[in-house]
mmCIF file of C-alpha atoms in Angstrom:
data_model
loop_
_atom_site.group_PDB
_atom_site.id
_atom_site.type_symbol
_atom_site.label_atom_id
_atom_site.label_comp_id
_atom_site.label_asym_id
_atom_site.label_seq_id
_atom_site.Cartn_x
_atom_site.Cartn_y
_atom_site.Cartn_z
ATOM 1 C CA MET H 1 -97.682 -163.413 -40.676
ATOM 2 C CA ASP H 2 -99.512 -169.470 -43.378
ATOM 3 C CA GLY H 3 -98.911 -172.688 -41.744
ATOM 4 C CA GLY H 4 -96.022 -170.403 -41.594
ATOM 5 C CA LEU H 5 -98.182 -167.323 -41.553
ATOM 6 C CA ARG H 6 -95.837 -166.326 -38.757
ATOM 7 C CA LEU H 7 -92.823 -166.177 -41.014
ATOM 8 C CA PRO H 8 -89.655 -168.213 -41.215
ATOM 9 C CA GLY H 9 -87.712 -167.840 -38.013
ATOM 10 C CA ALA H 10 -90.421 -168.464 -35.437
ATOM 11 C CA ALA H 11 -88.177 -167.441 -32.553
ATOM 12 C CA TRP H 12 -87.752 -163.993 -34.062
ATOM 13 C CA ARG H 13 -91.490 -163.708 -34.614
ATOM 14 C CA ARG H 14 -92.136 -164.538 -30.985
ATOM 15 C CA GLN H 15 -89.838 -161.672 -30.060
ATOM 16 C CA LEU H 16 -92.055 -159.355 -32.073
ATOM 17 C CA THR H 17 -95.086 -160.143 -29.917
ATOM 18 C CA ALA H 18 -93.585 -158.332 -26.951
ATOM 19 C CA MET H 19 -95.620 -155.175 -26.406
ATOM 20 C CA LEU H 20 -93.722 -151.970 -25.625
ATOM 21 C CA VAL H 21 -95.520 -148.825 -24.565
ATOM 22 C CA ALA H 22 -95.133 -145.828 -26.854
ATOM 23 C CA ALA H 23 -97.132 -142.649 -27.310
ATOM 24 C CA GLY H 24 -97.628 -140.573 -30.477
ATOM 25 C CA CYS H 25 -95.067 -139.541 -33.018
ATOM 26 C CA MET H 26 -94.129 -136.474 -31.003
ATOM 27 C CA VAL H 27 -93.046 -138.555 -28.007
ATOM 28 C CA ALA H 28 -89.605 -140.185 -27.838
ATOM 29 C CA TRP H 29 -89.592 -143.880 -28.740
ATOM 30 C CA PRO H 30 -87.617 -146.448 -26.727
ATOM 31 C CA VAL H 31 -83.890 -145.955 -27.119
ATOM 32 C CA SER H 32 -83.433 -149.536 -28.353
ATOM 33 C CA ALA H 33 -85.762 -148.780 -31.256
ATOM 34 C CA GLN H 34 -83.979 -145.537 -32.116
ATOM 35 C CA ASP H 35 -80.286 -146.329 -32.006
ATOM 36 C CA GLY H 36 -79.791 -147.685 -35.513
ATOM 37 C CA ILE H 37 -82.880 -146.314 -37.244
ATOM 38 C CA GLU H 38 -82.423 -143.333 -39.526
ATOM 39 C CA PRO H 39 -84.676 -140.380 -38.579
ATOM 40 C CA GLU H 40 -86.562 -140.478 -41.880
ATOM 41 C CA ALA H 41 -87.157 -144.225 -41.601
ATOM 42 C CA HIS H 42 -88.423 -143.667 -38.063
ATOM 43 C CA ARG H 43 -90.740 -140.877 -39.218
ATOM 44 C CA ILE H 44 -92.304 -142.923 -42.032
ATOM 45 C CA LEU H 45 -92.764 -146.079 -39.938
ATOM 46 C CA ALA H 46 -94.145 -144.100 -36.982
ATOM 47 C CA ALA H 47 -96.642 -142.276 -39.216
ATOM 48 C CA MET H 48 -97.864 -145.618 -40.573
ATOM 49 C CA SER H 49 -98.226 -146.952 -37.041
ATOM 50 C CA GLU H 50 -100.286 -143.931 -36.010
ATOM 51 C CA ALA H 51 -102.572 -144.311 -39.031
ATOM 52 C CA LEU H 52 -103.200 -147.967 -38.188
ATOM 53 C CA LYS H 53 -103.660 -147.785 -34.441
ATOM 54 C CA SER H 54 -105.929 -144.730 -34.618
ATOM 55 C CA ALA H 55 -108.521 -146.712 -36.607
ATOM 56 C CA PRO H 56 -111.005 -148.617 -34.388
ATOM 57 C CA THR H 57 -111.806 -150.966 -37.286
ATOM 58 C CA LEU H 58 -109.678 -152.140 -40.202
ATOM 59 C CA SER H 59 -109.928 -154.621 -43.043
ATOM 60 C CA ALA H 60 -107.655 -155.667 -45.901
ATOM 61 C CA ASP H 61 -107.122 -158.389 -48.480
ATOM 62 C CA TYR H 62 -103.819 -160.243 -48.518
ATOM 63 C CA ASP H 63 -101.614 -162.515 -50.609
ATOM 64 C CA VAL H 64 -98.857 -164.391 -48.832
ATOM 65 C CA ASP H 65 -95.884 -166.427 -50.070
ATOM 66 C CA GLN H 66 -93.935 -168.710 -47.727
ATOM 67 C CA GLU H 67 -90.672 -170.252 -48.888
ATOM 68 C CA VAL H 68 -89.580 -173.647 -47.590
ATOM 69 C CA VAL H 69 -86.070 -175.025 -48.132
ATOM 70 C CA TYR H 70 -86.005 -178.822 -48.241
ATOM 71 C CA LEU H 71 -83.121 -181.082 -47.233
ATOM 72 C CA GLN H 72 -82.113 -181.591 -50.858
ATOM 73 C CA GLY H 73 -81.557 -177.830 -51.131
ATOM 74 C CA GLN H 74 -84.636 -177.165 -53.271
ATOM 75 C CA LYS H 75 -86.615 -174.036 -52.382
ATOM 76 C CA ILE H 76 -90.400 -174.231 -52.832
ATOM 77 C CA GLN H 77 -92.771 -171.297 -52.421
ATOM 78 C CA TYR H 78 -96.297 -171.868 -51.060
ATOM 79 C CA SER H 79 -98.924 -169.210 -51.711
ATOM 80 C CA ALA H 80 -102.252 -168.350 -50.120
ATOM 81 C CA SER H 81 -104.773 -165.505 -50.271
ATOM 82 C CA GLY H 82 -107.466 -164.187 -48.012
ATOM 83 C CA SER H 83 -108.793 -161.263 -46.040
ATOM 84 C CA ILE H 84 -108.819 -160.020 -42.475
ATOM 85 C CA ALA H 85 -111.221 -157.697 -40.645
ATOM 86 C CA VAL H 86 -110.608 -156.308 -37.168
ATOM 87 C CA ASP H 87 -112.701 -154.446 -34.645
ATOM 88 C CA ARG H 88 -110.449 -153.589 -31.723
ATOM 89 C CA GLU H 89 -113.372 -153.846 -29.290
ATOM 90 C CA GLN H 90 -115.028 -156.977 -30.682
ATOM 91 C CA GLY H 91 -112.463 -159.233 -32.334
ATOM 92 C CA PHE H 92 -111.256 -160.286 -35.776
ATOM 93 C CA ARG H 93 -112.151 -162.548 -38.682
ATOM 94 C CA LEU H 94 -109.522 -164.127 -40.910
ATOM 95 C CA LYS H 95 -110.282 -165.888 -44.188
ATOM 96 C CA ARG H 96 -107.601 -167.985 -45.829
ATOM 97 C CA MET H 97 -107.527 -169.886 -49.112
ATOM 98 C CA GLY H 98 -104.431 -172.003 -49.627
ATOM 99 C CA PRO H 99 -103.298 -175.149 -51.467
ATOM 100 C CA PHE H 100 -104.265 -177.488 -48.624
ATOM 101 C CA ALA H 101 -107.096 -175.813 -46.721
ATOM 102 C CA GLN H 102 -109.826 -173.190 -46.909
ATOM 103 C CA ALA H 103 -110.253 -171.874 -43.417
ATOM 104 C CA GLU H 104 -111.791 -169.111 -41.364
ATOM 105 C CA VAL H 105 -110.622 -167.964 -37.959
ATOM 106 C CA ILE H 106 -113.082 -165.947 -35.891
ATOM 107 C CA PHE H 107 -112.240 -164.287 -32.579
ATOM 108 C CA ASP H 108 -115.099 -162.777 -30.565
ATOM 109 C CA GLY H 109 -113.007 -161.232 -27.797
ATOM 110 C CA ASP H 110 -113.009 -164.436 -25.782
ATOM 111 C CA THR H 111 -113.102 -167.586 -27.949
ATOM 112 C CA ILE H 112 -111.075 -168.367 -31.077
ATOM 113 C CA SER H 113 -112.955 -170.541 -33.572
ATOM 114 C CA LEU H 114 -111.232 -172.231 -36.524
ATOM 115 C CA HIS H 115 -113.473 -173.636 -39.285
ATOM 116 C CA ASP H 116 -112.260 -175.583 -42.307
ATOM 117 C CA LYS H 117 -114.854 -175.146 -45.043
ATOM 118 C CA VAL H 118 -113.726 -178.051 -47.227
ATOM 119 C CA LEU H 119 -113.966 -180.669 -44.477
ATOM 120 C CA ASN H 120 -116.688 -178.816 -42.530
ATOM 121 C CA VAL H 121 -114.859 -179.273 -39.236
ATOM 122 C CA TYR H 122 -114.107 -176.768 -36.507
ATOM 123 C CA ALA H 123 -112.142 -176.325 -33.297
ATOM 124 C CA GLN H 124 -112.315 -173.731 -30.536
ATOM 125 C CA LEU H 125 -109.962 -172.425 -27.878
ATOM 126 C CA ARG H 126 -109.980 -169.657 -25.315
ATOM 127 C CA SER H 127 -107.813 -166.589 -25.751
ATOM 128 C CA PRO H 128 -105.756 -165.544 -22.703
ATOM 129 C CA GLY H 129 -106.811 -161.928 -23.294
ATOM 130 C CA PRO H 130 -109.171 -159.735 -25.307
ATOM 131 C CA SER H 131 -106.701 -158.151 -27.727
ATOM 132 C CA VAL H 132 -105.772 -159.090 -31.281
ATOM 133 C CA GLU H 133 -102.226 -159.829 -30.078
ATOM 134 C CA ASP H 134 -103.457 -162.183 -27.352
ATOM 135 C CA ALA H 135 -105.634 -164.162 -29.757
ATOM 136 C CA ALA H 136 -103.082 -164.265 -32.577
ATOM 137 C CA GLU H 137 -100.351 -165.556 -30.277
ATOM 138 C CA GLU H 138 -102.639 -168.194 -28.731
ATOM 139 C CA LEU H 139 -103.697 -169.341 -32.213
ATOM 140 C CA ARG H 140 -100.062 -169.715 -33.254
ATOM 141 C CA ALA H 141 -99.053 -171.534 -30.078
ATOM 142 C CA ALA H 142 -101.989 -173.953 -30.130
ATOM 143 C CA THR H 143 -102.277 -174.729 -33.845
ATOM 144 C CA GLY H 144 -99.224 -173.436 -35.719
ATOM 145 C CA LEU H 145 -101.452 -171.105 -37.736
ATOM 146 C CA ASP H 146 -100.687 -167.422 -37.818
ATOM 147 C CA THR H 147 -102.595 -164.257 -38.548
ATOM 148 C CA PRO H 148 -101.107 -162.508 -41.614
ATOM 149 C CA GLY H 149 -100.453 -158.861 -40.934
ATOM 150 C CA ALA H 150 -100.955 -159.286 -37.171
ATOM 151 C CA ASP H 151 -98.056 -156.913 -36.511
ATOM 152 C CA PHE H 152 -99.935 -154.128 -38.286
ATOM 153 C CA LEU H 153 -103.125 -154.751 -36.300
ATOM 154 C CA ALA H 154 -101.426 -154.633 -32.900
ATOM 155 C CA ARG H 155 -102.143 -151.893 -30.375
ATOM 156 C CA ASP H 156 -98.760 -150.367 -31.229
ATOM 157 C CA PRO H 157 -97.381 -151.567 -34.574
ATOM 158 C CA TYR H 158 -94.211 -149.469 -34.277
ATOM 159 C CA ALA H 159 -93.152 -151.110 -31.025
ATOM 160 C CA VAL H 160 -93.870 -154.602 -32.328
ATOM 161 C CA LEU H 161 -92.066 -154.070 -35.626
ATOM 162 C CA THR H 162 -88.958 -152.415 -34.181
ATOM 163 C CA ASP H 163 -88.405 -154.828 -31.301
ATOM 164 C CA GLY H 164 -84.867 -156.157 -31.778
ATOM 165 C CA VAL H 165 -84.103 -153.870 -34.726
ATOM 166 C CA THR H 166 -80.435 -152.892 -35.020
ATOM 167 C CA GLU H 167 -80.595 -150.876 -38.275
ATOM 168 C CA GLY H 168 -83.295 -149.106 -40.253
ATOM 169 C CA THR H 169 -82.930 -147.176 -43.501
ATOM 170 C CA VAL H 170 -84.926 -145.648 -46.339
ATOM 171 C CA VAL H 171 -84.094 -147.503 -49.554
ATOM 172 C CA GLY H 172 -86.038 -145.094 -51.769
ATOM 173 C CA SER H 173 -89.373 -144.903 -53.556
ATOM 174 C CA ALA H 174 -91.148 -147.743 -55.369
ATOM 175 C CA PHE H 175 -94.548 -148.726 -56.723
ATOM 176 C CA VAL H 176 -96.693 -151.570 -55.364
ATOM 177 C CA ASN H 177 -99.885 -152.341 -57.304
ATOM 178 C CA GLY H 178 -99.510 -148.959 -58.983
ATOM 179 C CA VAL H 179 -99.277 -147.050 -55.699
ATOM 180 C CA GLU H 180 -96.184 -144.991 -54.923
ATOM 181 C CA CYS H 181 -94.548 -146.133 -51.690
ATOM 182 C CA ASP H 182 -91.624 -145.450 -49.403
ATOM 183 C CA HIS H 183 -89.401 -148.526 -49.317
ATOM 184 C CA LEU H 184 -87.743 -149.147 -45.929
ATOM 185 C CA ALA H 185 -85.292 -151.857 -44.839
ATOM 186 C CA PHE H 186 -84.563 -153.055 -41.295
ATOM 187 C CA ARG H 187 -82.225 -155.554 -39.691
ATOM 188 C CA THR H 188 -82.269 -157.700 -36.561
ATOM 189 C CA ASP H 189 -79.749 -160.297 -35.396
ATOM 190 C CA ILE H 190 -81.922 -163.096 -36.772
ATOM 191 C CA ALA H 191 -83.771 -161.674 -39.771
ATOM 192 C CA ASP H 192 -83.848 -158.787 -42.232
ATOM 193 C CA TRP H 193 -87.176 -157.266 -43.209
ATOM 194 C CA GLN H 194 -88.453 -154.736 -45.706
ATOM 195 C CA ILE H 195 -91.669 -152.775 -45.874
ATOM 196 C CA TRP H 196 -93.339 -150.682 -48.564
ATOM 197 C CA ILE H 197 -95.606 -147.937 -47.149
ATOM 198 C CA SER H 198 -97.978 -145.928 -49.329
ATOM 199 C CA ARG H 199 -97.283 -142.211 -49.585
ATOM 200 C CA GLY H 200 -99.906 -139.591 -48.821
ATOM 201 C CA SER H 201 -102.110 -138.506 -45.926
ATOM 202 C CA ARG H 202 -102.886 -142.106 -44.900
ATOM 203 C CA PRO H 203 -99.680 -144.159 -45.006
ATOM 204 C CA LEU H 204 -100.450 -147.892 -45.015
ATOM 205 C CA PRO H 205 -98.346 -151.054 -45.452
ATOM 206 C CA LEU H 206 -98.720 -152.584 -48.913
ATOM 207 C CA LYS H 207 -95.848 -155.071 -48.955
ATOM 208 C CA TYR H 208 -93.796 -156.786 -46.248
ATOM 209 C CA VAL H 209 -90.868 -159.162 -46.848
ATOM 210 C CA ILE H 210 -88.868 -161.006 -44.195
ATOM 211 C CA THR H 211 -85.668 -162.939 -44.846
ATOM 212 C CA THR H 212 -84.421 -165.445 -42.266
ATOM 213 C CA LYS H 213 -80.690 -164.900 -42.546
ATOM 214 C CA TRP H 214 -79.144 -167.839 -40.756
ATOM 215 C CA THR H 215 -81.363 -170.602 -42.152
ATOM 216 C CA THR H 216 -79.971 -172.528 -45.125
ATOM 217 C CA GLY H 217 -81.204 -170.913 -48.325
ATOM 218 C CA ALA H 218 -82.364 -167.752 -46.501
ATOM 219 C CA PRO H 219 -86.104 -168.431 -47.000
ATOM 220 C CA GLN H 220 -88.409 -165.445 -47.344
ATOM 221 C CA TYR H 221 -91.911 -164.662 -46.223
ATOM 222 C CA SER H 222 -93.731 -162.126 -48.426
ATOM 223 C CA LEU H 223 -97.038 -160.432 -47.633
ATOM 224 C CA ARG H 224 -98.979 -158.068 -49.902
ATOM 225 C CA LEU H 225 -101.903 -156.091 -48.489
ATOM 226 C CA SER H 226 -104.560 -154.325 -50.547
ATOM 227 C CA ASN H 227 -108.052 -152.811 -50.343
ATOM 228 C CA TRP H 228 -107.476 -151.295 -46.922
ATOM 229 C CA LYS H 229 -110.722 -150.027 -45.349
ATOM 230 C CA SER H 230 -111.599 -148.535 -41.991
ATOM 231 C CA ASP H 231 -115.404 -148.643 -42.225
ATOM 232 C CA GLY H 232 -118.223 -150.973 -43.220
ATOM 233 C CA ILE H 233 -117.198 -153.669 -40.742
ATOM 234 C CA GLU H 234 -120.215 -155.278 -39.066
ATOM 235 C CA GLY H 235 -119.942 -156.738 -35.575
ATOM 236 C CA GLU H 236 -121.948 -159.815 -36.526
ATOM 237 C CA GLN H 237 -119.031 -161.210 -38.498
ATOM 238 C CA PHE H 238 -117.101 -161.729 -35.265
ATOM 239 C CA GLN H 239 -119.646 -164.272 -34.000
ATOM 240 C CA PHE H 240 -119.246 -167.951 -34.856
ATOM 241 C CA ALA H 241 -122.065 -170.488 -35.146
ATOM 242 C CA PRO H 242 -121.057 -174.003 -36.267
ATOM 243 C CA PRO H 243 -122.525 -174.810 -39.705
ATOM 244 C CA ALA H 244 -124.986 -177.647 -40.034
ATOM 245 C CA ALA H 245 -123.382 -181.080 -39.675
ATOM 246 C CA ALA H 246 -120.005 -179.547 -38.809
ATOM 247 C CA LYS H 247 -117.806 -181.874 -36.755
ATOM 248 C CA LYS H 248 -115.999 -180.515 -33.708
ATOM 249 C CA LEU H 249 -112.313 -181.335 -33.336
ATOM 250 C CA GLU H 250 -110.170 -181.594 -30.257
ATOM 251 C CA HIS H 251 -106.968 -180.393 -31.907
ATOM 252 C CA VAL H 252 -105.907 -178.750 -35.159
ATOM 253 C CA HIS H 253 -102.304 -178.312 -36.235
ATOM 254 C CA ALA H 254 -100.825 -176.763 -39.363
ATOM 255 C CA ASP H 255 -97.401 -177.343 -40.846
ATOM 256 C CA VAL H 256 -95.384 -174.695 -42.671
ATOM 257 C CA THR H 257 -97.310 -175.267 -45.923
ATOM 258 C CA GLY H 258 -100.675 -174.635 -44.264
ATOM 259 C CA GLU H 259 -101.791 -178.278 -44.394
ATOM 260 C CA LEU H 260 -104.018 -179.126 -41.418
ATOM 261 C CA SER H 261 -103.808 -182.283 -39.346
ATOM 262 C CA LEU H 262 -107.003 -183.000 -37.443
ATOM 263 C CA GLU H 263 -107.928 -184.858 -34.268
ATOM 264 C CA ALA H 264 -111.593 -185.419 -33.504
ATOM 265 C CA VAL H 265 -113.258 -185.082 -30.113
ATOM 266 C CA GLN H 266 -113.518 -188.498 -28.467
#
């Protein structure tokens, strides 16, 4: 979820990486995820989760807005765009274009490679495991960068999204990019979040907004997803070869705006 791709309220986002085991929609979900969630909200979110996790490959374009509240009380919104492609057996590729960097992140099931196209520099680190969740969490911990929409690409999106949820309701219907959606709202002790899920036989997330409640100014993280596809994803795109003359870095770190600070290999 850019420099703050992982949303305002990093502690809450770390909670969401905990993986709970859940079966299909016909099997009871964990009690903690059911208590405050209305049955219809549960049904819609669970159907979306099933549609996502049943697809061996997925790709989407995204636009993300990250609000930052400065000490003077001024709220500034930083925007970025990009795309992400995932093959659950082979890895993922993230492209990001923001105000301070144009980067690609490639995960091949073992190694995470980060390449900044403007500076033609790259860094690599090992993932502790082969899954999208493992790589996304390692990327965040090591660099501060996050994978937008990582919650939706997890092995079980429902369990990740509802971890810590105390309330869940259906707000009503709405349109996102001309597509009719179900609008849901959820609460946790730390943050409130909303999701807009397309109606029809293949329910997919089109908009996702998170509000960090107890931070001054209640900054929001907003993610829009479009052009969802589940085919046409080639395995070659999950392999990284350093471009000519690219310089390898020891460390890369991103602040909340997405600006990269770089440290070269000695």
